[in-house]
């Protein structure tokens, strides 16, 4: 059975801040999410796997799933200890991704291939009769899609 995970995009993820960031962060403390992506050799320095993501138009995007683990070595080889997915900039550009949108990854029968899409954020409709009602809570970060 195919599984999906989605991540709400931040301004850093989409490049809206103008800063340089190496891809979107995949939290280390989410075992289900780490199992969703290919297994990496944690004893290696910065182990990685190339994943192929197919968008709704059928275009395939090679992205790099990497564990920047230099901090875990003794002596430390770097200050980083984080998983990321890189090489996403052109995909985000094609689909006009912006902060508040969501990127959705769906597994396939091949462990290094995924379906990928951008889910636009819902533009709130301001209703003059419901201004005093609380706004819906928007979850941030990664979450499974059921």
PDB file of C-alpha atoms in Angstrom:
ATOM      1  CA  UNK A   1       0.000   0.000   0.000  1.00  0.00           C
ATOM      2  CA  UNK A   2       1.333   3.431  -0.934  1.00  0.00           C
ATOM      3  CA  UNK A   3       1.857   5.994   1.804  1.00  0.00           C
ATOM      4  CA  UNK A   4       2.022   9.760   1.634  1.00  0.00           C
ATOM      5  CA  UNK A   5       3.676  12.433   3.729  1.00  0.00           C
ATOM      6  CA  UNK A   6       3.242  16.150   3.335  1.00  0.00           C
ATOM      7  CA  UNK A   7       5.208  19.139   4.562  1.00  0.00           C
ATOM      8  CA  UNK A   8       3.958  22.685   4.936  1.00  0.00           C
ATOM      9  CA  UNK A   9       6.481  24.893   3.167  1.00  0.00           C
ATOM     10  CA  UNK A  10       8.196  27.823   4.845  1.00  0.00           C
ATOM     11  CA  UNK A  11       9.710  30.908   3.238  1.00  0.00           C
ATOM     12  CA  UNK A  12      13.152  29.329   3.724  1.00  0.00           C
ATOM     13  CA  UNK A  13      12.019  26.148   1.924  1.00  0.00           C
ATOM     14  CA  UNK A  14      10.786  28.068  -1.119  1.00  0.00           C
ATOM     15  CA  UNK A  15      13.604  30.622  -1.259  1.00  0.00           C
ATOM     16  CA  UNK A  16      11.319  33.566  -0.508  1.00  0.00           C
ATOM     17  CA  UNK A  17      13.770  34.889   2.105  1.00  0.00           C
ATOM     18  CA  UNK A  18      16.554  35.194  -0.465  1.00  0.00           C
ATOM     19  CA  UNK A  19      18.810  33.061   1.726  1.00  0.00           C
ATOM     20  CA  UNK A  20      20.571  29.915   0.615  1.00  0.00           C
ATOM     21  CA  UNK A  21      19.336  26.753   2.257  1.00  0.00           C
ATOM     22  CA  UNK A  22      20.232  23.195   1.304  1.00  0.00           C
ATOM     23  CA  UNK A  23      16.784  21.690   0.811  1.00  0.00           C
ATOM     24  CA  UNK A  24      13.915  20.935   3.152  1.00  0.00           C
ATOM     25  CA  UNK A  25      14.550  19.408   6.569  1.00  0.00           C
ATOM     26  CA  UNK A  26      13.334  15.888   7.366  1.00  0.00           C
ATOM     27  CA  UNK A  27      13.066  15.559  11.180  1.00  0.00           C
ATOM     28  CA  UNK A  28      15.398  13.005  12.765  1.00  0.00           C
ATOM     29  CA  UNK A  29      12.898  12.163  15.504  1.00  0.00           C
ATOM     30  CA  UNK A  30      10.144  10.931  13.173  1.00  0.00           C
ATOM     31  CA  UNK A  31      10.880   7.216  12.667  1.00  0.00           C
ATOM     32  CA  UNK A  32       7.890   6.679  10.375  1.00  0.00           C
ATOM     33  CA  UNK A  33       9.026   9.464   8.080  1.00  0.00           C
ATOM     34  CA  UNK A  34      12.632   8.239   8.053  1.00  0.00           C
ATOM     35  CA  UNK A  35      11.383   4.746   7.141  1.00  0.00           C
ATOM     36  CA  UNK A  36       9.309   6.281   4.329  1.00  0.00           C
ATOM     37  CA  UNK A  37      12.484   7.446   2.543  1.00  0.00           C
ATOM     38  CA  UNK A  38      15.335   5.108   1.479  1.00  0.00           C
ATOM     39  CA  UNK A  39      17.545   3.634   4.212  1.00  0.00           C
ATOM     40  CA  UNK A  40      20.938   5.323   4.501  1.00  0.00           C
ATOM     41  CA  UNK A  41      24.275   3.993   5.807  1.00  0.00           C
ATOM     42  CA  UNK A  42      24.465   6.001   9.031  1.00  0.00           C
ATOM     43  CA  UNK A  43      28.108   5.042   9.684  1.00  0.00           C
ATOM     44  CA  UNK A  44      29.172   6.861   6.501  1.00  0.00           C
ATOM     45  CA  UNK A  45      29.917  10.564   6.409  1.00  0.00           C
ATOM     46  CA  UNK A  46      26.906  12.371   4.857  1.00  0.00           C
ATOM     47  CA  UNK A  47      25.222   9.270   3.388  1.00  0.00           C
ATOM     48  CA  UNK A  48      22.718   9.947   0.646  1.00  0.00           C
ATOM     49  CA  UNK A  49      20.349   8.385  -1.868  1.00  0.00           C
ATOM     50  CA  UNK A  50      19.007   9.814  -5.088  1.00  0.00           C
ATOM     51  CA  UNK A  51      15.245   9.655  -5.333  1.00  0.00           C
ATOM     52  CA  UNK A  52      13.152  10.161  -8.460  1.00  0.00           C
ATOM     53  CA  UNK A  53       9.962  12.134  -7.993  1.00  0.00           C
ATOM     54  CA  UNK A  54       7.285  12.294 -10.683  1.00  0.00           C
ATOM     55  CA  UNK A  55       5.058  15.373 -10.752  1.00  0.00           C
ATOM     56  CA  UNK A  56       1.423  15.486 -11.946  1.00  0.00           C
ATOM     57  CA  UNK A  57       2.618  16.328 -15.494  1.00  0.00           C
ATOM     58  CA  UNK A  58       4.718  13.135 -15.589  1.00  0.00           C
ATOM     59  CA  UNK A  59       7.995  15.072 -15.390  1.00  0.00           C
ATOM     60  CA  UNK A  60      10.645  13.327 -13.309  1.00  0.00           C
ATOM     61  CA  UNK A  61      12.849  15.180 -10.843  1.00  0.00           C
ATOM     62  CA  UNK A  62      16.046  13.763  -9.330  1.00  0.00           C
ATOM     63  CA  UNK A  63      16.317  14.850  -5.712  1.00  0.00           C
ATOM     64  CA  UNK A  64      18.917  13.999  -3.109  1.00  0.00           C
ATOM     65  CA  UNK A  65      17.905  12.572   0.256  1.00  0.00           C
ATOM     66  CA  UNK A  66      20.897  13.133   2.543  1.00  0.00           C
ATOM     67  CA  UNK A  67      21.829  12.811   6.186  1.00  0.00           C
ATOM     68  CA  UNK A  68      24.305  15.551   7.087  1.00  0.00           C
ATOM     69  CA  UNK A  69      25.814  13.733  10.051  1.00  0.00           C
ATOM     70  CA  UNK A  70      29.233  15.325  10.608  1.00  0.00           C
ATOM     71  CA  UNK A  71      28.373  16.257  14.189  1.00  0.00           C
ATOM     72  CA  UNK A  72      27.928  12.565  15.100  1.00  0.00           C
ATOM     73  CA  UNK A  73      31.563  11.706  14.370  1.00  0.00           C
ATOM     74  CA  UNK A  74      34.364  11.900  16.908  1.00  0.00           C
ATOM     75  CA  UNK A  75      36.031  14.241  16.353  1.00  0.00           C
ATOM     76  CA  UNK A  76      33.154  16.094  14.701  1.00  0.00           C
ATOM     77  CA  UNK A  77      33.553  16.650  10.956  1.00  0.00           C
ATOM     78  CA  UNK A  78      30.949  19.438  10.931  1.00  0.00           C
ATOM     79  CA  UNK A  79      28.276  20.994  13.129  1.00  0.00           C
ATOM     80  CA  UNK A  80      25.359  19.426  11.266  1.00  0.00           C
ATOM     81  CA  UNK A  81      23.125  16.540  12.315  1.00  0.00           C
ATOM     82  CA  UNK A  82      20.083  16.662  10.034  1.00  0.00           C
ATOM     83  CA  UNK A  83      18.314  14.952   7.170  1.00  0.00           C
ATOM     84  CA  UNK A  84      17.354  16.984   4.092  1.00  0.00           C
ATOM     85  CA  UNK A  85      15.929  16.639   0.615  1.00  0.00           C
ATOM     86  CA  UNK A  86      17.864  18.812  -1.815  1.00  0.00           C
ATOM     87  CA  UNK A  87      17.666  19.656  -5.536  1.00  0.00           C
ATOM     88  CA  UNK A  88      14.065  20.866  -5.163  1.00  0.00           C
ATOM     89  CA  UNK A  89      14.456  24.482  -6.347  1.00  0.00           C
ATOM     90  CA  UNK A  90      13.523  23.920 -10.007  1.00  0.00           C
ATOM     91  CA  UNK A  91      10.533  21.766  -9.012  1.00  0.00           C
ATOM     92  CA  UNK A  92       9.306  24.510  -6.647  1.00  0.00           C
ATOM     93  CA  UNK A  93       9.812  27.106  -9.377  1.00  0.00           C
ATOM     94  CA  UNK A  94       7.874  25.118 -12.004  1.00  0.00           C
ATOM     95  CA  UNK A  95       4.897  24.715  -9.684  1.00  0.00           C
ATOM     96  CA  UNK A  96       5.044  28.245  -8.229  1.00  0.00           C
ATOM     97  CA  UNK A  97       5.405  26.903  -4.678  1.00  0.00           C
ATOM     98  CA  UNK A  98       5.249  29.517  -1.947  1.00  0.00           C
ATOM     99  CA  UNK A  99       5.228  29.511   1.833  1.00  0.00           C
ATOM    100  CA  UNK A 100       1.980  28.108   3.170  1.00  0.00           C
ATOM    101  CA  UNK A 101       1.702  25.625   0.311  1.00  0.00           C
ATOM    102  CA  UNK A 102       2.346  21.954   0.998  1.00  0.00           C
ATOM    103  CA  UNK A 103       4.614  19.499  -0.808  1.00  0.00           C
ATOM    104  CA  UNK A 104       3.228  15.942  -0.887  1.00  0.00           C
ATOM    105  CA  UNK A 105       5.377  12.835  -1.409  1.00  0.00           C
ATOM    106  CA  UNK A 106       3.656   9.509  -2.177  1.00  0.00           C
ATOM    107  CA  UNK A 107       5.527   6.206  -2.225  1.00  0.00           C
ATOM    108  CA  UNK A 108       5.440   3.861  -5.220  1.00  0.00           C
ATOM    109  CA  UNK A 109       6.367   0.209  -5.694  1.00  0.00           C
ATOM    110  CA  UNK A 110      10.002   1.243  -6.227  1.00  0.00           C
ATOM    111  CA  UNK A 111      11.680   2.267  -2.927  1.00  0.00           C
ATOM    112  CA  UNK A 112      13.514   5.236  -4.501  1.00  0.00           C
ATOM    113  CA  UNK A 113      10.630   6.547  -6.623  1.00  0.00           C
ATOM    114  CA  UNK A 114       7.857   8.844  -5.430  1.00  0.00           C
ATOM    115  CA  UNK A 115       4.982  10.861  -6.766  1.00  0.00           C
ATOM    116  CA  UNK A 116       5.276  14.536  -5.815  1.00  0.00           C
ATOM    117  CA  UNK A 117       2.906  17.465  -6.007  1.00  0.00           C
ATOM    118  CA  UNK A 118       2.321  20.904  -4.566  1.00  0.00           C
ATOM    119  CA  UNK A 119      -0.927  21.464  -2.732  1.00  0.00           C
ATOM    120  CA  UNK A 120      -1.668  25.216  -2.760  1.00  0.00           C
ATOM    121  CA  UNK A 121      -2.595  26.823   0.539  1.00  0.00           C
ATOM    122  CA  UNK A 122      -6.225  27.601   1.029  1.00  0.00           C
ATOM    123  CA  UNK A 123      -6.798  31.281   0.563  1.00  0.00           C
ATOM    124  CA  UNK A 124      -8.992  32.386   3.457  1.00  0.00           C
ATOM    125  CA  UNK A 125     -12.282  33.970   2.441  1.00  0.00           C
ATOM    126  CA  UNK A 126     -13.032  36.890   4.703  1.00  0.00           C
ATOM    127  CA  UNK A 127     -16.671  36.846   5.639  1.00  0.00           C
ATOM    128  CA  UNK A 128     -17.792  40.054   7.344  1.00  0.00           C
ATOM    129  CA  UNK A 129     -20.275  38.028   9.405  1.00  0.00           C
ATOM    130  CA  UNK A 130     -17.654  35.693  10.878  1.00  0.00           C
ATOM    131  CA  UNK A 131     -14.770  38.049  11.649  1.00  0.00           C
ATOM    132  CA  UNK A 132     -14.974  37.275  15.365  1.00  0.00           C
ATOM    133  CA  UNK A 133     -14.736  33.487  14.809  1.00  0.00           C
ATOM    134  CA  UNK A 134     -11.346  31.922  15.506  1.00  0.00           C
ATOM    135  CA  UNK A 135      -9.168  31.083  12.515  1.00  0.00           C
ATOM    136  CA  UNK A 136      -8.414  27.392  11.842  1.00  0.00           C
ATOM    137  CA  UNK A 137      -5.164  26.026  13.237  1.00  0.00           C
ATOM    138  CA  UNK A 138      -2.607  25.328  10.521  1.00  0.00           C
ATOM    139  CA  UNK A 139      -0.267  22.450  11.291  1.00  0.00           C
ATOM    140  CA  UNK A 140       3.362  23.050  10.396  1.00  0.00           C
ATOM    141  CA  UNK A 141       6.096  20.644   9.362  1.00  0.00           C
ATOM    142  CA  UNK A 142       5.728  17.045   8.191  1.00  0.00           C
ATOM    143  CA  UNK A 143       2.684  14.844   8.716  1.00  0.00           C
ATOM    144  CA  UNK A 144       1.319  11.603   7.263  1.00  0.00           C
ATOM    145  CA  UNK A 145      -1.580  11.824   4.822  1.00  0.00           C
ATOM    146  CA  UNK A 146      -4.377   9.350   5.403  1.00  0.00           C
TER     147      UNK A 146
END
